[in-house]
Coordinates of C-alpha atoms in Angstrom, one line a residue:
M1 CA 147.3 128.2 94.1
K2 CA 145.5 127.8 97.4
K3 CA 144.1 124.9 99.4
C4 CA 140.4 124.4 100.1
P5 CA 140.1 124.2 103.9
W6 CA 137.1 121.9 103.4
C7 CA 138.3 119.2 101.1
G8 CA 142.1 120.1 100.9
K9 CA 142.2 120.3 97.2
N10 CA 144.5 122.8 95.4
V11 CA 142.4 125.6 93.9
P12 CA 143.6 128.5 91.6
Q13 CA 144.1 131.6 93.6
E14 CA 141.4 133.6 91.6
E15 CA 138.7 130.9 92.1
R16 CA 135.9 132.0 94.6
I17 CA 134.3 128.5 94.7
C18 CA 136.0 125.3 95.2
P19 CA 135.3 123.1 92.0
S20 CA 135.7 119.9 94.0
C21 CA 133.4 120.4 97.0
G22 CA 131.6 123.8 96.4
Y23 CA 133.3 125.6 99.3
D24 CA 132.8 129.4 99.1
F25 CA 136.1 131.0 100.1
S26 CA 134.6 134.5 100.3
R27 CA 131.8 133.5 102.7
G28 CA 133.5 130.6 104.6
E29 CA 130.6 128.2 103.8
M30 CA 129.1 125.9 101.2
S31 CA 125.9 127.8 100.7
S32 CA 125.5 127.4 96.9
F33 CA 126.1 123.6 97.2
Y34 CA 123.4 123.2 99.9
D35 CA 121.0 125.7 98.2
Q36 CA 121.1 123.5 95.1
R37 CA 120.5 120.4 97.2
Q38 CA 117.5 122.0 99.0
Q39 CA 116.0 123.0 95.7
K40 CA 116.3 119.4 94.2
Q41 CA 114.7 118.1 97.4
A42 CA 111.8 120.7 97.1
K43 CA 111.3 119.8 93.5
S44 CA 111.3 116.1 94.3
K45 CA 108.6 116.6 96.9
I46 CA 106.5 118.7 94.6
R47 CA 106.7 116.1 91.8
H48 CA 105.9 113.4 94.3
K49 CA 102.8 115.3 95.4
N50 CA 101.7 115.9 91.9
E51 CA 102.0 112.1 91.1
M52 CA 99.8 111.3 94.1
V53 CA 97.1 113.7 93.0
I54 CA 97.1 112.2 89.5
V55 CA 96.8 108.6 90.9
A56 CA 93.8 109.7 93.0
A57 CA 92.1 111.3 90.1
L58 CA 92.6 108.3 87.9
A59 CA 91.0 106.1 90.7
I60 CA 87.9 108.4 90.8
I61 CA 87.5 108.4 87.1
A62 CA 87.8 104.6 86.8
G63 CA 85.1 104.2 89.5
G64 CA 82.8 106.7 87.9
S65 CA 83.2 105.0 84.5
Y66 CA 82.3 101.6 86.0
I67 CA 79.1 103.0 87.6
F68 CA 78.1 104.6 84.4
N69 CA 78.5 101.4 82.4
N70 CA 76.6 99.4 84.9
H71 CA 73.7 101.8 84.9
Q72 CA 73.6 101.7 81.1
E73 CA 73.4 97.9 81.2
Q74 CA 70.6 98.0 83.7
T75 CA 68.6 100.4 81.4
E76 CA 69.1 98.2 78.4
A77 CA 67.9 95.1 80.3
Q78 CA 64.7 96.9 81.4
Q79 CA 64.0 97.9 77.8
N80 CA 64.5 94.3 76.6
I81 CA 62.1 93.1 79.3
Q82 CA 59.5 95.7 78.2
Q83 CA 59.8 94.9 74.5
T84 CA 59.5 91.0 75.3
T85 CA 56.3 91.7 77.5
K86 CA 54.8 93.9 74.8
A87 CA 55.4 91.3 72.1
I88 CA 54.0 88.5 74.2
A89 CA 50.9 90.6 75.0
E90 CA 50.4 91.5 71.3
S91 CA 50.7 87.8 70.5
S92 CA 48.1 86.9 73.2
T93 CA 45.7 89.5 71.9
S94 CA 46.0 88.1 68.3
S95 CA 45.4 84.5 69.3
D96 CA 42.5 85.4 71.6
A97 CA 40.2 85.8 68.5
V98 CA 40.8 82.1 67.7
A99 CA 40.5 80.5 71.1
N100 CA 39.9 82.1 74.5
N101 CA 41.4 79.2 76.4
S102 CA 44.5 79.4 74.4
S103 CA 44.7 83.2 75.0
E104 CA 44.3 82.7 78.8
S105 CA 47.1 80.1 78.8
S106 CA 49.4 82.3 76.7
A107 CA 48.7 85.3 79.0
S108 CA 49.6 83.2 82.0
E109 CA 52.8 82.0 80.5
S110 CA 53.7 85.6 79.4
K111 CA 53.3 86.7 83.0
K112 CA 55.4 83.9 84.3
S113 CA 58.1 84.7 81.7
S114 CA 58.0 88.3 82.4
S115 CA 58.3 87.7 86.2
Q116 CA 61.2 85.4 85.8
L117 CA 63.1 87.7 83.5
K118 CA 62.6 90.6 85.9
K119 CA 63.9 88.5 88.8
V120 CA 66.9 87.3 86.8
E121 CA 67.8 90.9 85.6
S122 CA 67.1 92.4 89.1
K123 CA 69.4 89.7 90.6
K124 CA 72.1 90.5 88.0
S125 CA 71.7 94.2 88.6
S126 CA 72.0 93.9 92.3
T127 CA 75.0 91.7 92.0
K128 CA 76.8 94.1 89.6
S129 CA 75.9 97.1 91.8
S130 CA 77.2 95.4 94.9
Q131 CA 80.5 94.5 93.1
S132 CA 80.8 97.9 91.8
K133 CA 80.5 99.4 95.2
K134 CA 82.9 96.9 96.7
S135 CA 85.5 97.7 93.9
I136 CA 85.2 101.5 94.5
K137 CA 85.5 101.1 98.2
K138 CA 88.4 98.7 97.7
Q139 CA 90.2 101.2 95.4
A140 CA 89.5 104.1 97.7
A141 CA 90.8 102.2 100.8
K142 CA 94.0 101.0 99.0
S143 CA 94.6 104.7 97.8
L144 CA 94.1 106.0 101.3
S145 CA 96.3 103.3 102.8
S146 CA 99.1 104.1 100.3
K147 CA 98.9 107.8 101.0
A148 CA 99.1 107.2 104.7
T149 CA 102.0 104.8 104.3
K150 CA 104.0 107.3 102.2
K151 CA 103.1 110.1 104.6
S152 CA 104.2 108.1 107.6
K153 CA 107.6 107.2 105.8
A154 CA 108.1 111.0 104.9
N155 CA 107.4 112.0 108.5
A156 CA 109.7 109.3 109.8
T157 CA 112.5 110.4 107.4
K158 CA 112.0 114.0 108.3
K159 CA 112.1 113.3 112.1
S160 CA 115.1 111.0 111.6
S161 CA 117.0 113.8 109.7
G162 CA 116.3 116.2 112.5
E163 CA 117.7 113.8 115.2
K164 CA 120.7 112.3 113.4
L165 CA 123.9 113.9 112.1
N166 CA 125.2 112.8 108.7
A167 CA 128.3 113.5 106.6
N168 CA 126.6 116.4 104.7
M169 CA 127.4 119.0 107.3
K170 CA 128.0 122.6 106.6
P171 CA 131.3 124.1 107.9
N172 CA 129.6 125.7 111.1
E173 CA 127.9 122.3 112.0
F174 CA 131.1 120.4 111.4
A175 CA 132.9 122.7 113.7
A176 CA 130.3 122.3 116.4
A177 CA 130.4 118.6 115.9
V178 CA 134.2 118.4 116.5
A179 CA 133.8 120.7 119.5
S180 CA 131.0 118.6 121.0
Y181 CA 132.9 115.3 120.4
A182 CA 136.0 116.5 122.1
A183 CA 134.1 117.9 125.1
Q184 CA 132.3 114.5 125.3
K185 CA 135.7 112.9 125.5
N186 CA 136.6 115.1 128.4
I187 CA 139.4 117.0 126.7
S188 CA 139.6 119.9 129.3
K189 CA 140.2 122.9 127.0
W190 CA 137.4 121.8 124.7
K191 CA 135.1 121.4 127.5
N192 CA 135.7 125.1 128.4
V193 CA 134.8 126.1 124.8
V194 CA 131.6 124.0 124.8
D195 CA 130.4 124.6 128.3
N196 CA 130.4 128.4 127.6
S197 CA 128.9 128.1 124.2
N198 CA 126.0 130.3 125.1
N199 CA 128.4 133.1 124.3
G200 CA 129.1 131.5 120.9
I201 CA 132.0 129.6 119.4
L202 CA 134.6 131.2 117.1
I203 CA 136.6 129.2 114.7
K204 CA 139.7 130.9 113.2
E205 CA 141.1 129.3 110.1
T206 CA 144.9 130.0 109.9
T207 CA 147.9 128.9 107.9
E208 CA 150.3 130.9 110.1
P209 CA 153.7 128.9 110.3
D210 CA 154.0 129.8 114.1
I211 CA 151.0 127.6 114.7
V212 CA 151.2 125.1 111.8
N213 CA 154.8 124.1 112.4
Y214 CA 154.1 123.3 116.1
L215 CA 151.7 120.5 115.0
S216 CA 152.8 116.9 114.2
E217 CA 149.7 116.2 112.0
K218 CA 149.2 119.3 109.9
G219 CA 146.4 118.0 107.8
S220 CA 145.9 120.1 104.7
G221 CA 148.1 122.9 106.2
T222 CA 145.1 124.8 107.6
V223 CA 144.6 125.0 111.4
Y224 CA 141.2 125.5 112.9
V225 CA 141.6 127.3 116.2
A226 CA 138.6 127.2 118.5
F227 CA 137.7 129.9 121.0
N228 CA 134.8 130.6 123.3
S229 CA 133.6 133.9 122.0
K230 CA 134.2 135.7 125.3
D231 CA 137.9 134.6 125.2
S232 CA 138.5 135.1 121.5
N233 CA 140.2 138.6 122.0
N234 CA 142.9 137.0 124.3
E235 CA 144.5 135.4 121.2
V236 CA 145.8 132.5 123.5
V237 CA 145.4 129.2 121.6
Y238 CA 144.2 126.4 123.7
S239 CA 142.1 124.2 121.3
A240 CA 142.5 123.4 117.7
Y241 CA 142.0 120.8 115.0
T242 CA 143.3 120.0 111.5
I243 CA 141.7 117.9 108.7
N244 CA 143.5 115.2 106.8
Q245 CA 143.1 114.4 103.1
D246 CA 140.9 111.3 104.0
G247 CA 138.5 113.5 106.0
S248 CA 139.8 112.3 109.5
I249 CA 140.2 114.9 112.2
N250 CA 143.2 115.5 114.4
I251 CA 142.1 117.1 117.7
Y252 CA 144.7 119.2 119.7
E253 CA 144.8 120.9 123.1
F254 CA 147.5 123.2 124.5
G255 CA 148.5 124.7 127.8
T256 CA 147.8 121.6 130.0
P257 CA 150.4 119.3 131.5
N258 CA 148.6 116.3 129.9
A259 CA 148.8 117.8 126.4
P260 CA 150.8 115.2 124.3
H261 CA 153.9 116.7 122.7
T262 CA 157.4 115.8 121.7
G263 CA 159.7 118.6 122.5
N264 CA 158.2 121.7 121.0
I265 CA 156.0 119.6 118.7
Y266 CA 152.4 118.9 119.8
N267 CA 150.7 115.6 119.0
P268 CA 146.9 115.1 118.6
V269 CA 145.1 114.1 121.7
E270 CA 143.0 112.0 119.4
T271 CA 142.7 111.3 115.6
V272 CA 139.1 110.2 114.7
S273 CA 137.5 109.6 111.2
Q274 CA 134.5 111.7 110.4
Q275 CA 132.3 108.6 110.3
D276 CA 133.3 107.4 113.8
L277 CA 132.8 111.0 115.1
I278 CA 129.3 111.2 113.7
K279 CA 128.5 107.6 114.9
Y280 CA 129.7 108.5 118.4
L281 CA 127.7 111.7 118.7
N282 CA 124.5 110.1 117.4
S283 CA 124.8 107.2 119.8
H284 CA 125.2 109.7 122.7
K285 CA 122.2 111.6 121.5
Q286 CA 124.1 114.8 120.8
A287 CA 122.7 115.6 117.3
K288 CA 120.2 118.3 118.6
N289 CA 122.9 120.0 120.8
V290 CA 125.3 120.0 117.9
Q291 CA 122.7 121.6 115.6
Q292 CA 121.9 124.2 118.2
K293 CA 125.6 125.1 118.8
A294 CA 126.1 125.4 115.1
Q295 CA 123.8 128.4 115.0
K296 CA 126.3 130.2 117.3
V297 CA 129.5 129.2 115.5
G298 CA 131.3 132.0 113.7
I299 CA 134.1 131.2 111.2
A300 CA 136.9 133.8 110.5
H301 CA 139.6 133.6 108.0
E302 CA 143.1 134.8 108.6

């Protein structure tokens, strides 16, 4: 059996991937876990975009159907007026042979009736057309407002994720976060590692008894020794950390008079939970610096 340096779980020796957290022992990172997460996020974005397109299409179809039905009603109203007028005119012509005065009166009443019908139908048509236009404009405005709101939220989330650290960090980003936190706390040896980070940071994972047995808080039994890349060949240990089962971090420094120790056993300069470490870095606006440093972190296994 071997211990996962990321979550501390016991894993069969032949396993390449930790079944508990997805840590890749051969590559020293959790690439497959994060690839799957990114694929899920990409699929979710595509599905969300398709849903928005379908909603917009349905709104357009509904508006078109409403206009078509309104036009059909107007056409039928006009046909009814024409039929009514024709019937009145025919009736007027027939009665004209009996009495001319009666014919003239009937024709006058026919014109008045036709005029009134046209006014009523015209008013109805105008009202329905106005309501239809208002309804379509309202639906379009609502759709655009909804899209703008969702886009704004998506942009805000994207911006926030780029400016804030969270618990789902890759090993190289986690190492950069620990180094940045220790430097911000003015732990001298860690400041040297971070201040020269343009050269890169090297993290050596080791279970060597000569190092592990000198630490009071051994965590999962794996020690993460931090070097500035230009000093990594000197093989002199100055800065290190271990990870406890609950995820908290024990930060050590060596080779200084103020390094806490009891006899030959060194004690952590500080033990901090992962949540408090992330909260501290975010409150000190260090997220962007951590992400930049993470790109220059190398992790080696011994």
